[in-house]
Amino acid sequence: MNKEKNVKKAFLWNMIGSTCYSGSSFLYLLVVTRICGAQLAGFFSLSYATAQLLLQVGRYGVRTYQATDLNRKYSFSEYKLSRVITCSLMMLFGIIYSAYSFTGEYIIISTFVIMMKMIDAVEDVFHGNLQQNYHVEQMGKALAIRNVYSAVFFTGILLVTKNLYLTCVATAVTSLILCLGVNSWFARKYGDAAAKNSKKLSHVLELLKICTPMFIGTFLSLLLYNVPKYAMANVMTDEYQTYYSILFMPSFVITLMCEFVFKPTITTIAELWWENNLKKFVMYVLRIIAIILVCCAGIVVGGHLIGRTLLEIIYGVDLSPYKMQFIVLLTGGGIGAEVYMIYNILIAIRWGKCMLPVYSITAIITIAAARAMVNQWGIMGASLNYLLSCSILFVLFASILVYVILKKKRELKKEN
């Protein structure tokens, strides 16, 4: 059995890469707010939220399946071809959405913000292959290089031109070129790109069919997290979108940062499950849950003490009326991080079939309540709706994981 190569290095570089990835999202809103003002930043944050939602079309729930495809059921070429198809669909839907929803330069800004997120889907298929070959550290390096470039370039161009339209176009185009160049090099050296891979369309369609429940699940997940923003768009002005997005940003970053702990271990977790090493599998999972829980508790406490003040200093806006809203969002972010982890474990052990019913149940409850909650309590209503979504998902996914583990335990006892 292959073992994770240099675990400490894998964790370190995954942490660096994930920090650069989550930090770039933080920086984009910061510089747009500072340079373009709260109103345009509100439009940018809504476009970015939509792009994040459409990113799930580009990724199509394939990443964890790919990273845990230990028997190489599908070739790297087939994974790449599937990504060409899904990224094309992502951009098609993005263009249609932008043209239908906006006018003038706003159409271009929205379209190229979506393209900036599409690049995440493009590099994701390369990173899945590196992880599949136990090169998480190289994945982290590639992620860091591209995201540092995108963030610095975006900031520099916007500072010089003060033109968000030009900045989004230039960042999207140059970042895509860099992404393809850097990740192709890493794939040739450390992945399967140098090997002669079969490329059968029937295999690609089969792969997409298998991953469809995971795609629907992740799409609904991001939709649920963005429901408060869309509810606010119907009843509140763009300035409030900016306030909510700033308050929400640390919660979103918590989920991204949990990848520090989780992402390097997913292939190992899958191996333990399929080798029937249930005791070690459970200990692995419990340890990761505990680490994420401790980290999130620290973030919530830190956010309560100094977090909101730091956001005010960084973004230059008054958030003093939103102290409790910030704590609610941070708590939701911590629960959301646990949801993200359990979700990926269920995919790794091939229980993706539960995604659609879980997210459907959660969607029915939270979407129905969103507008009423925002109408009644404003930003606090949006914050509580986000916490409600995360809490329901956690209870349902945790219950399914416990059921699956107990079922596996009974099966192993029968065999012995």
Coordinates of C-alpha atoms in Angstrom, one line a residue:
M1 CA 0.0 0.0 0.0
N2 CA 1.3 3.5 -0.8
K3 CA 1.8 5.7 2.2
E4 CA 1.5 9.5 2.5
K5 CA 4.9 10.9 1.7
N6 CA 6.4 13.2 4.2
V7 CA 3.3 14.0 6.2
K8 CA 4.7 17.1 7.9
K9 CA 5.7 18.6 4.6
A10 CA 2.2 17.8 3.2
F11 CA 0.5 19.5 6.1
L12 CA 2.8 22.5 5.9
W13 CA 2.4 23.1 2.2
N14 CA -1.3 22.4 2.2
M15 CA -1.7 25.0 5.0
I16 CA 0.3 27.5 3.0
G17 CA -1.7 26.9 -0.2
S18 CA -5.0 26.9 1.6
T19 CA -4.1 30.1 3.4
C20 CA -3.3 31.8 0.1
Y21 CA -6.5 30.5 -1.4
S22 CA -8.7 31.7 1.5
G23 CA -6.7 34.9 1.9
S24 CA -7.2 35.9 -1.8
S25 CA -11.0 35.8 -1.3
F26 CA -10.6 38.0 1.8
L27 CA -8.3 40.4 -0.1
Y28 CA -10.6 40.8 -3.2
L29 CA -13.5 42.2 -1.1
L30 CA -11.1 44.3 1.0
V31 CA -9.5 46.2 -1.9
V32 CA -12.8 46.6 -3.8
T33 CA -14.4 48.1 -0.7
R34 CA -11.5 50.4 0.0
I35 CA -11.0 51.6 -3.6
C36 CA -14.5 51.4 -5.2
G37 CA -16.7 52.1 -2.2
A38 CA -19.4 50.1 -0.3
Q39 CA -22.0 50.2 -3.1
L40 CA -19.8 48.7 -5.8
A41 CA -18.3 46.3 -3.3
G42 CA -21.8 45.1 -2.5
F43 CA -22.3 44.2 -6.2
F44 CA -18.9 42.6 -6.3
S45 CA -19.6 40.5 -3.2
L46 CA -23.0 39.3 -4.7
S47 CA -21.2 38.4 -8.0
Y48 CA -18.5 36.6 -6.1
A49 CA -21.1 34.6 -4.1
T50 CA -22.8 33.6 -7.4
A51 CA -19.4 32.7 -8.9
Q52 CA -18.7 30.5 -5.8
L53 CA -22.1 28.8 -6.4
L54 CA -21.4 28.2 -10.1
L55 CA -17.9 26.9 -9.1
Q56 CA -19.8 23.8 -8.0
V57 CA -20.8 23.2 -11.6
G58 CA -17.2 23.4 -12.6
R59 CA -16.0 21.0 -10.0
Y60 CA -19.1 18.8 -10.2
G61 CA -18.3 17.0 -6.9
V62 CA -15.4 15.0 -8.6
R63 CA -12.4 16.1 -6.4
T64 CA -12.8 13.8 -3.4
Y65 CA -13.9 10.9 -5.7
Q66 CA -10.8 11.5 -7.8
A67 CA -8.4 11.7 -4.8
T68 CA -9.8 8.4 -3.4
D69 CA -9.9 6.6 -6.7
L70 CA -7.1 4.2 -5.4
N71 CA -7.6 1.6 -8.1
R72 CA -7.4 4.1 -11.0
K73 CA -10.9 3.3 -12.3
Y74 CA -10.7 6.4 -14.5
S75 CA -7.6 7.9 -16.1
F76 CA -6.2 11.4 -15.5
S77 CA -7.1 12.2 -19.2
E78 CA -10.7 11.2 -18.5
Y79 CA -10.8 13.4 -15.4
K80 CA -9.5 16.3 -17.4
L81 CA -12.0 15.8 -20.2
S82 CA -14.8 15.8 -17.6
R83 CA -13.5 19.1 -16.3
V84 CA -13.5 20.7 -19.7
I85 CA -17.1 19.8 -20.1
T86 CA -18.1 21.0 -16.6
C87 CA -16.1 24.2 -16.8
S88 CA -17.7 25.0 -20.2
L89 CA -21.1 24.6 -18.6
M90 CA -20.1 26.7 -15.7
M91 CA -19.2 29.6 -18.0
L92 CA -22.2 29.2 -20.2
F93 CA -24.5 29.4 -17.1
G94 CA -22.5 32.4 -15.9
I95 CA -22.8 34.3 -19.1
I96 CA -26.5 33.7 -19.3
Y97 CA -27.0 34.7 -15.6
S98 CA -24.9 37.9 -16.1
A99 CA -26.6 39.0 -19.3
Y100 CA -30.1 38.3 -17.8
S101 CA -29.4 40.0 -14.4
F102 CA -27.3 43.1 -15.2
T103 CA -26.6 45.8 -17.9
G104 CA -23.5 47.5 -19.3
E105 CA -20.1 47.0 -17.6
Y106 CA -21.8 45.1 -14.8
I107 CA -22.4 42.2 -17.2
I108 CA -18.6 42.1 -17.9
I109 CA -17.6 42.3 -14.3
S110 CA -20.0 39.5 -13.3
T111 CA -18.9 37.3 -16.2
F112 CA -15.1 37.6 -15.4
V113 CA -15.6 37.2 -11.7
I114 CA -17.2 33.9 -12.6
M115 CA -14.2 33.1 -14.8
M116 CA -11.8 33.9 -11.9
K117 CA -13.6 31.2 -9.9
M118 CA -13.7 28.8 -12.9
I119 CA -9.9 28.8 -12.6
D120 CA -10.3 27.1 -9.2
A121 CA -12.2 24.3 -11.0
V122 CA -9.5 24.0 -13.6
E123 CA -6.6 23.6 -11.2
D124 CA -8.7 21.4 -8.9
V125 CA -8.5 18.5 -11.3
F126 CA -4.7 18.7 -11.4
H127 CA -4.6 18.9 -7.6
G128 CA -6.8 15.8 -7.3
N129 CA -4.3 13.9 -9.4
L130 CA -1.4 15.1 -7.3
Q131 CA -3.2 14.0 -4.1
Q132 CA -4.1 10.7 -5.7
N133 CA -0.3 10.2 -6.2
Y134 CA 0.5 11.3 -2.5
H135 CA 2.0 14.7 -3.5
V136 CA -0.2 16.9 -1.3
E137 CA 2.9 19.2 -0.8
Q138 CA 3.2 19.8 -4.5
M139 CA -0.5 20.6 -4.7
G140 CA 0.0 23.2 -1.9
K141 CA 2.8 24.8 -3.8
A142 CA 0.8 25.1 -7.0
L143 CA -2.2 26.5 -5.1
A144 CA 0.0 29.1 -3.4
I145 CA 1.8 30.2 -6.6
R146 CA -1.4 30.8 -8.5
N147 CA -3.4 32.5 -5.7
V148 CA -0.6 34.8 -4.7
Y149 CA -0.3 35.9 -8.3
S150 CA -4.0 36.5 -8.7
A151 CA -4.4 38.4 -5.5
V152 CA -1.3 40.6 -6.0
F153 CA -2.2 41.2 -9.7
F154 CA -5.8 42.1 -8.9
T155 CA -4.8 44.5 -6.2
G156 CA -2.1 46.2 -8.3
I157 CA -4.3 46.7 -11.4
L158 CA -7.2 48.0 -9.3
L159 CA -4.9 50.4 -7.4
V160 CA -3.5 51.8 -10.7
T161 CA -6.7 51.9 -12.9
K162 CA -9.5 52.3 -10.3
N163 CA -11.4 50.3 -12.9
L164 CA -13.1 47.1 -11.6
Y165 CA -14.2 46.1 -15.1
L166 CA -10.6 46.1 -16.5
T167 CA -9.2 44.5 -13.3
C168 CA -11.5 41.5 -13.4
V169 CA -10.9 40.9 -17.1
A170 CA -7.1 41.1 -16.8
T171 CA -6.9 39.0 -13.7
A172 CA -9.1 36.2 -15.1
V173 CA -7.2 35.9 -18.4
T174 CA -3.7 36.1 -17.0
S175 CA -4.5 33.8 -14.0
L176 CA -5.9 31.1 -16.4
I177 CA -2.7 31.2 -18.4
L178 CA -0.6 30.9 -15.3
C179 CA -2.8 28.1 -13.9
L180 CA -2.5 25.9 -16.9
G181 CA 1.3 26.4 -17.2
V182 CA 2.1 25.8 -13.5
N183 CA -0.3 22.9 -12.9
S184 CA 0.7 21.2 -16.1
W185 CA 4.3 21.3 -15.0
F186 CA 3.5 19.8 -11.6
A187 CA 1.3 17.1 -13.2
R188 CA 4.0 16.0 -15.6
K189 CA 6.6 15.8 -12.8
Y190 CA 4.6 14.4 -9.9
G191 CA 1.3 13.1 -11.3
D192 CA 0.0 11.0 -14.2
A193 CA 0.3 13.5 -17.0
A194 CA 3.4 11.9 -18.4
A195 CA 1.6 8.5 -18.6
K196 CA -0.4 7.4 -21.7
N197 CA -3.9 7.6 -20.4
S198 CA -7.0 6.2 -22.1
K199 CA -9.7 8.8 -23.0
K200 CA -13.1 7.3 -23.5
L201 CA -16.1 9.5 -23.7
S202 CA -18.2 6.7 -22.3
H203 CA -16.0 6.6 -19.2
V204 CA -16.2 10.4 -18.8
L205 CA -20.0 10.3 -19.0
E206 CA -20.1 7.4 -16.5
L207 CA -17.8 9.4 -14.1
L208 CA -20.1 12.4 -14.4
K209 CA -23.2 10.2 -13.7
I210 CA -21.5 8.8 -10.6
C211 CA -20.6 12.3 -9.3
T212 CA -24.0 13.9 -10.1
P213 CA -25.4 13.3 -6.5
M214 CA -22.2 14.9 -5.1
F215 CA -22.5 17.8 -7.5
I216 CA -26.1 18.4 -6.6
G217 CA -25.2 18.2 -2.9
T218 CA -22.4 20.7 -3.1
F219 CA -24.4 23.0 -5.3
L220 CA -27.3 23.0 -2.8
S221 CA -24.8 23.5 0.0
L222 CA -23.4 26.7 -1.5
L223 CA -26.9 27.8 -2.4
L224 CA -28.1 27.4 1.2
Y225 CA -25.1 29.4 2.4
N226 CA -25.9 32.1 -0.1
V227 CA -29.7 32.1 0.5
P228 CA -29.4 34.9 3.1
K229 CA -27.6 37.1 0.6
Y230 CA -30.3 36.6 -2.1
A231 CA -33.0 37.2 0.5
M232 CA -31.3 40.4 1.5
A233 CA -31.0 41.5 -2.1
N234 CA -34.8 41.5 -2.4
V235 CA -35.4 43.7 0.7
M236 CA -32.2 45.6 1.5
T237 CA -29.8 47.9 -0.3
D238 CA -26.3 47.0 -1.7
E239 CA -24.6 48.6 1.3
Y240 CA -26.1 45.9 3.6
Q241 CA -24.7 43.2 1.2
T242 CA -21.3 44.7 1.9
Y243 CA -21.7 44.6 5.7
Y244 CA -23.0 41.1 5.6
S245 CA -20.2 39.9 3.3
I246 CA -17.6 41.4 5.5
L247 CA -19.1 39.8 8.6
F248 CA -19.5 36.5 6.8
M249 CA -16.0 36.4 5.4
P250 CA -14.3 34.9 8.5
S251 CA -17.0 32.2 8.6
F252 CA -16.3 31.3 5.0
V253 CA -12.6 31.3 5.7
I254 CA -13.1 28.9 8.7
T255 CA -14.4 26.3 6.3
L256 CA -11.6 26.8 3.9
M257 CA -9.0 26.7 6.7
C258 CA -10.3 23.4 8.0
E259 CA -8.6 22.0 4.8
F260 CA -5.3 22.4 6.7
V261 CA -6.3 19.5 8.9
F262 CA -8.5 17.5 6.6
K263 CA -7.3 17.6 3.0
P264 CA -4.0 15.8 3.4
T265 CA -5.7 12.9 5.2
I266 CA -8.6 12.0 2.9
T267 CA -6.7 9.5 0.8
T268 CA -5.4 7.7 4.0
I269 CA -8.9 7.7 5.5
A270 CA -10.2 6.0 2.3
E271 CA -7.5 3.4 2.5
L272 CA -8.3 2.6 6.2
W273 CA -12.0 2.2 5.3
W274 CA -11.4 -0.2 2.4
E275 CA -8.8 -2.2 4.3
N276 CA -11.5 -2.7 7.0
N277 CA -9.3 -1.1 9.6
L278 CA -12.4 0.3 11.3
K279 CA -10.8 1.1 14.7
K280 CA -8.0 3.3 13.2
F281 CA -10.6 4.9 10.8
V282 CA -12.8 6.0 13.7
M283 CA -9.8 7.3 15.7
Y284 CA -8.6 9.3 12.6
V285 CA -12.1 10.8 12.2
L286 CA -12.5 11.6 15.9
R287 CA -9.1 13.2 16.0
I288 CA -9.9 15.5 13.0
I289 CA -13.3 16.4 14.5
A290 CA -11.6 17.4 17.8
I291 CA -8.9 19.4 16.1
I292 CA -11.4 21.4 14.0
L293 CA -13.6 21.9 17.0
V294 CA -10.8 23.3 19.1
C295 CA -9.6 25.6 16.3
C296 CA -13.2 26.9 15.6
A297 CA -13.8 27.5 19.4
G298 CA -10.6 29.6 19.5
I299 CA -11.7 31.5 16.4
V300 CA -15.1 32.3 17.9
V301 CA -13.6 33.5 21.1
G302 CA -11.0 35.6 19.2
G303 CA -13.7 37.0 17.0
H304 CA -15.7 38.0 20.0
L305 CA -12.7 39.8 21.6
I306 CA -11.0 41.5 18.6
G307 CA -12.3 40.1 15.4
R308 CA -15.0 42.7 14.6
T309 CA -12.7 45.6 15.5
L310 CA -10.0 44.2 13.1
L311 CA -12.6 44.0 10.3
E312 CA -13.6 47.6 10.9
I313 CA -9.9 48.7 10.7
I314 CA -9.2 46.6 7.6
Y315 CA -12.4 47.4 5.6
G316 CA -12.9 51.0 6.9
V317 CA -16.6 50.4 7.7
D318 CA -18.6 50.7 11.0
L319 CA -19.7 47.2 12.2
S320 CA -20.5 48.2 15.8
P321 CA -24.3 47.5 15.4
Y322 CA -23.5 43.9 14.3
K323 CA -21.6 42.3 17.3
M324 CA -24.0 39.5 17.9
Q325 CA -24.5 38.8 14.2
F326 CA -20.8 38.3 13.9
I327 CA -20.7 35.7 16.7
V328 CA -23.7 33.9 15.1
L329 CA -21.9 33.7 11.8
L330 CA -18.6 32.5 13.3
T331 CA -20.5 29.8 15.2
G332 CA -22.2 28.8 11.9
G333 CA -18.8 28.7 10.2
G334 CA -17.4 26.3 12.8
I335 CA -20.3 24.0 12.4
G336 CA -20.0 24.3 8.6
A337 CA -16.3 23.2 8.8
E338 CA -17.4 20.0 10.5
V339 CA -20.1 19.5 7.9
Y340 CA -17.5 19.9 5.1
M341 CA -15.3 17.3 6.7
I342 CA -18.0 14.7 7.3
Y343 CA -19.4 15.3 3.8
N344 CA -16.0 14.5 2.2
I345 CA -15.6 11.4 4.4
L346 CA -18.9 10.1 3.2
I347 CA -17.8 10.6 -0.4
A348 CA -14.5 8.9 0.2
I349 CA -16.3 5.8 1.5
R350 CA -18.7 6.0 -1.4
W351 CA -21.8 7.1 0.4
G352 CA -22.4 10.0 -1.9
K353 CA -26.0 8.8 -2.4
C354 CA -27.1 10.4 0.8
M355 CA -26.1 14.0 -0.4
L356 CA -29.3 14.8 -2.4
P357 CA -31.8 13.9 0.3
V358 CA -29.8 15.6 3.1
Y359 CA -29.5 18.9 1.1
S360 CA -33.0 18.7 -0.1
I361 CA -34.4 18.4 3.4
T362 CA -32.2 21.3 4.5
A363 CA -33.2 23.4 1.5
I364 CA -36.9 23.0 2.1
I365 CA -36.5 24.2 5.7
T366 CA -34.1 27.1 5.3
I367 CA -35.1 28.6 2.0
A368 CA -38.7 28.7 3.0
A369 CA -37.7 30.6 6.2
A370 CA -35.0 32.9 4.7
R371 CA -37.1 35.9 3.5
A372 CA -39.3 36.0 6.6
M373 CA -36.2 35.9 8.8
V374 CA -34.5 38.7 6.9
N375 CA -37.7 40.8 6.8
Q376 CA -38.1 40.3 10.6
W377 CA -34.5 40.7 11.8
G378 CA -32.5 42.1 8.9
I379 CA -28.8 41.0 9.0
M380 CA -29.4 39.1 12.2
G381 CA -32.1 37.1 10.4
A382 CA -29.7 36.4 7.6
S383 CA -27.0 35.3 10.1
L384 CA -29.5 33.0 11.9
N385 CA -30.6 31.4 8.6
Y386 CA -27.0 30.5 7.9
L387 CA -26.5 29.0 11.3
L388 CA -29.8 27.0 10.9
S389 CA -28.5 25.6 7.5
C390 CA -25.2 24.5 9.0
S391 CA -26.8 23.0 12.1
I392 CA -29.3 20.9 10.2
L393 CA -26.6 19.6 7.8
F394 CA -24.3 18.7 10.7
V395 CA -27.0 16.7 12.5
L396 CA -28.0 14.8 9.4
F397 CA -24.5 14.0 8.1
A398 CA -23.2 13.0 11.5
S399 CA -26.1 10.7 12.0
I400 CA -25.5 9.0 8.6
L401 CA -21.8 8.6 9.3
V402 CA -22.5 7.0 12.7
Y403 CA -25.0 4.6 11.0
V404 CA -22.5 3.7 8.3
I405 CA -19.8 2.9 10.8
L406 CA -22.1 0.8 13.0
K407 CA -23.3 -1.0 9.8
K408 CA -19.7 -1.8 8.8
K409 CA -18.9 -3.0 12.3
R410 CA -21.8 -5.5 12.2
E411 CA -20.7 -6.7 8.8
L412 CA -17.1 -7.3 9.9
K413 CA -18.3 -9.2 13.0
K414 CA -20.3 -11.5 10.8
E415 CA -17.3 -12.2 8.5
N416 CA -15.2 -13.1 11.5

